[in-house]
Amino acid sequence: MPTPILIRIVRMTFQPEKMEEFQRIFEASKEQIRNQEGCLHLELWQDIHQRNVFVTHSHWQSEEHLNAYRNSELFRTTWQKTKVLFTEKPLVFSAEKV
């Protein structure tokens, strides 16, 4: 049986006037995130009806790999720039395929 992959979903609602700023932050950091040890996949989705809602969808080899990224300087600086753009608290969850 293959090792389960951790799937991380983060749904973020932005101030409408800050959407482009978030997209610039994501563009500037996405390859660095993808190159983090244990990151297998990273995508950015945008809601088709609520255009200021974005979702990151990522796959990680393990929770330990995700936590290592979350404790990194890259995450701290990127999240610090991103969280001030929100209108709501983000919805975050981790799952694995069954």
XYZ file of N, CA and C in Angstrom:
294
model
N 0.850 -1.186 0.000
C 0.000 0.000 0.000
C 0.895 1.248 0.000
N 0.650 2.205 -0.919
C 1.509 3.398 -0.974
C 1.342 4.277 0.264
N 2.387 5.032 0.561
C 2.344 5.966 1.686
C 1.339 7.066 1.368
N 0.435 7.373 2.314
C -0.543 8.442 2.047
C 0.141 9.794 1.871
N -0.427 10.596 1.012
C 0.048 11.952 0.784
C -0.859 12.904 1.553
N -0.258 13.861 2.235
C -1.037 14.860 2.951
C -1.478 15.930 1.951
N -2.765 16.193 1.900
C -3.322 17.224 1.028
C -3.716 18.402 1.913
N -3.233 19.571 1.561
C -3.480 20.777 2.357
C -4.298 21.754 1.519
N -5.415 22.196 2.077
C -6.308 23.153 1.430
C -6.381 24.391 2.331
N -6.164 25.559 1.730
C -6.282 26.821 2.467
C -7.172 27.750 1.640
N -8.347 28.073 2.192
C -9.303 28.967 1.517
C -9.170 30.352 2.134
N -8.874 31.348 1.277
C -8.597 32.700 1.752
C -9.521 33.694 1.054
N -10.107 34.583 1.845
C -10.967 35.637 1.303
C -10.239 36.962 1.464
N -10.026 37.636 0.337
C -9.236 38.861 0.323
C -10.107 40.094 0.151
N -9.600 41.216 0.622
C -10.202 42.501 0.301
C -10.152 42.607 -1.227
N -11.261 42.929 -1.870
C -11.265 42.950 -3.341
C -10.142 43.795 -3.941
N -9.833 44.900 -3.320
C -8.784 45.768 -3.857
C -7.376 45.221 -3.601
N -7.258 44.115 -2.861
C -5.946 43.527 -2.538
C -5.685 42.220 -3.291
N -6.616 41.824 -4.164
C -6.463 40.558 -4.888
C -5.192 40.527 -5.736
N -4.927 41.587 -6.458
C -3.733 41.618 -7.315
C -2.452 41.561 -6.485
N -2.476 42.210 -5.331
C -1.302 42.168 -4.456
C -1.034 40.731 -4.001
N -2.103 40.017 -3.625
C -1.923 38.615 -3.241
C -1.374 37.795 -4.409
N -1.908 38.003 -5.591
C -1.447 37.240 -6.745
C 0.038 37.500 -7.028
N 0.494 38.728 -6.822
C 1.922 39.039 -6.975
C 2.752 38.292 -5.924
N 2.268 38.262 -4.684
C 2.976 37.545 -3.608
C 3.074 36.062 -3.958
N 1.956 35.481 -4.423
C 1.954 34.062 -4.770
C 2.916 33.786 -5.927
N 2.858 34.602 -6.960
C 3.745 34.419 -8.115
C 5.211 34.475 -7.701
N 5.528 35.379 -6.791
C 6.916 35.556 -6.354
C 7.417 34.398 -5.495
N 6.501 33.671 -4.851
C 6.930 32.629 -3.902
C 6.591 31.208 -4.323
N 5.770 31.013 -5.350
C 5.276 29.668 -5.665
C 6.386 28.667 -5.988
N 7.397 29.076 -6.731
C 8.464 28.121 -7.071
C 9.307 27.772 -5.845
N 9.508 28.743 -4.961
C 10.244 28.457 -3.725
C 9.463 27.478 -2.856
N 8.140 27.637 -2.816
C 7.304 26.708 -2.042
C 7.377 25.326 -2.672
N 7.225 25.267 -3.997
C 7.281 23.973 -4.686
C 8.617 23.277 -4.479
N 9.679 24.046 -4.250
C 11.004 23.469 -4.046
C 11.297 23.111 -2.594
N 10.344 23.332 -1.703
C 10.533 22.932 -0.309
C 10.594 21.410 -0.232
N 11.444 20.905 0.618
C 11.544 19.452 0.767
C 10.180 18.879 1.146
N 9.737 17.891 0.406
C 8.474 17.221 0.708
C 7.270 17.788 -0.016
N 7.406 18.942 -0.682
C 6.279 19.488 -1.440
C 6.211 18.767 -2.783
N 5.072 18.145 -3.051
C 4.893 17.370 -4.272
C 4.044 18.089 -5.317
N 3.265 19.079 -4.862
C 2.309 19.733 -5.768
C 1.811 21.022 -5.111
N 1.615 22.065 -5.918
C 1.048 23.319 -5.419
C 0.271 23.975 -6.544
N -0.981 24.327 -6.267
C -1.821 25.050 -7.213
C -2.529 26.175 -6.484
N -2.910 27.192 -7.261
C -3.748 28.278 -6.758
C -5.040 28.258 -7.552
N -6.162 28.242 -6.855
C -7.481 28.261 -7.481
C -8.173 29.565 -7.117
N -9.079 30.018 -7.992
C -9.885 31.206 -7.729
C -11.354 30.835 -7.897
N -12.172 31.214 -6.927
C -13.603 30.931 -6.983
C -14.215 31.629 -8.202
N -15.093 30.941 -8.923
C -15.650 31.529 -10.147
C -16.764 32.531 -9.864
N -17.353 32.490 -8.669
C -18.435 33.413 -8.326
C -17.984 34.504 -7.351
N -17.119 34.144 -6.432
C -16.564 35.120 -5.476
C -15.101 35.307 -5.868
N -14.821 36.243 -6.738
C -13.496 36.380 -7.332
C -12.415 36.740 -6.318
N -12.809 37.240 -5.146
C -11.824 37.578 -4.119
C -11.508 36.397 -3.200
N -12.019 35.210 -3.540
C -11.735 33.991 -2.771
C -10.756 33.132 -3.566
N -9.634 32.810 -2.935
C -8.608 31.964 -3.533
C -8.369 30.760 -2.628
N -7.923 29.682 -3.235
C -7.628 28.455 -2.497
C -6.258 27.957 -2.947
N -5.408 27.644 -1.971
C -4.187 26.926 -2.314
C -4.441 25.454 -2.057
N -3.964 24.638 -2.973
C -4.116 23.188 -2.913
C -2.709 22.623 -3.051
N -2.224 21.972 -2.000
C -0.862 21.440 -2.058
C -0.829 20.007 -1.553
N 0.174 19.264 -2.021
C 0.406 17.887 -1.592
C 1.788 17.831 -0.950
N 1.866 17.103 0.166
C 3.119 16.979 0.921
C 3.391 15.519 1.216
N 4.655 15.164 1.273
C 5.025 13.780 1.572
C 4.541 13.360 2.953
N 4.501 14.312 3.889
C 4.082 13.989 5.253
C 3.724 15.274 5.994
N 3.102 15.114 7.140
C 2.802 16.263 7.990
C 4.089 16.915 8.482
N 5.119 16.110 8.698
C 6.408 16.653 9.134
C 6.991 17.590 8.074
N 6.866 17.219 6.807
C 7.350 18.090 5.734
C 6.551 19.395 5.689
N 5.230 19.286 5.810
C 4.398 20.488 5.833
C 4.787 21.379 7.007
N 4.949 20.789 8.174
C 5.301 21.580 9.358
C 6.689 22.217 9.230
N 7.618 21.519 8.589
C 8.941 22.114 8.369
C 8.802 23.358 7.495
N 7.972 23.284 6.460
C 7.718 24.467 5.628
C 7.037 25.559 6.454
N 6.030 25.194 7.240
C 5.300 26.188 8.036
C 6.194 26.857 9.075
N 7.283 26.217 9.449
C 8.230 26.802 10.406
C 9.400 27.507 9.722
N 9.349 27.581 8.391
C 10.463 28.177 7.641
C 10.327 29.698 7.550
N 11.454 30.328 7.248
C 11.464 31.777 7.036
C 10.625 32.145 5.818
N 10.641 31.324 4.786
C 9.832 31.569 3.593
C 8.354 31.661 3.957
N 7.867 30.710 4.751
C 6.459 30.750 5.146
C 6.180 31.988 5.992
N 7.030 32.251 6.978
C 6.795 33.393 7.879
C 6.687 34.702 7.104
N 7.610 34.942 6.198
C 7.591 36.219 5.479
C 6.424 36.282 4.492
N 6.138 35.176 3.803
C 5.028 35.155 2.847
C 3.694 35.304 3.563
N 3.520 34.574 4.662
C 2.258 34.631 5.406
C 2.058 36.005 6.030
N 3.128 36.617 6.505
C 3.033 37.955 7.105
C 2.507 38.966 6.080
N 2.980 38.877 4.840
C 2.516 39.780 3.784
C 1.080 39.463 3.365
N 0.712 38.187 3.415
C -0.594 37.740 2.915
C -1.715 37.993 3.910
N -1.496 37.691 5.175
C -2.604 37.716 6.144
C -3.201 39.106 6.356
N -2.455 40.159 6.091
C -2.993 41.514 6.260
C -3.970 41.878 5.135
N -4.060 41.042 4.104
C -4.937 41.297 2.965
C -6.314 40.639 3.107
N -6.487 39.809 4.139
C -7.729 39.048 4.330
C -8.881 39.926 4.805
N -10.103 39.498 4.464
C -11.310 40.073 5.063
C -11.915 39.104 6.072
N -11.523 37.826 6.006
C -12.011 36.793 6.918
C -10.844 35.900 7.309
N -11.038 35.208 8.416
C -10.044 34.220 8.824
C -10.020 33.096 7.775
N -8.831 32.650 7.353
C -8.786 31.589 6.348
C -9.287 30.252 6.914
N -9.825 29.428 6.029
C -10.242 28.076 6.384
C -9.134 27.144 5.926
N -8.628 26.341 6.853
C -7.473 25.503 6.575
C -7.781 24.085 7.028
N -7.473 23.120 6.147
C -7.551 21.739 6.612
C -6.593 20.847 5.846
N -6.250 19.753 6.491
C -5.379 18.742 5.906
C -6.166 17.451 5.797
N -5.901 16.712 4.723
C -6.615 15.459 4.494
C -5.696 14.508 3.751
N -6.137 13.255 3.644
C -5.449 12.306 2.780
C -6.489 11.498 2.029
N -6.127 11.069 0.842
C -7.024 10.270 0.008
C -7.271 8.933 0.671
N -8.509 8.481 0.618
C -8.824 7.140 1.167
C -9.330 6.243 0.067
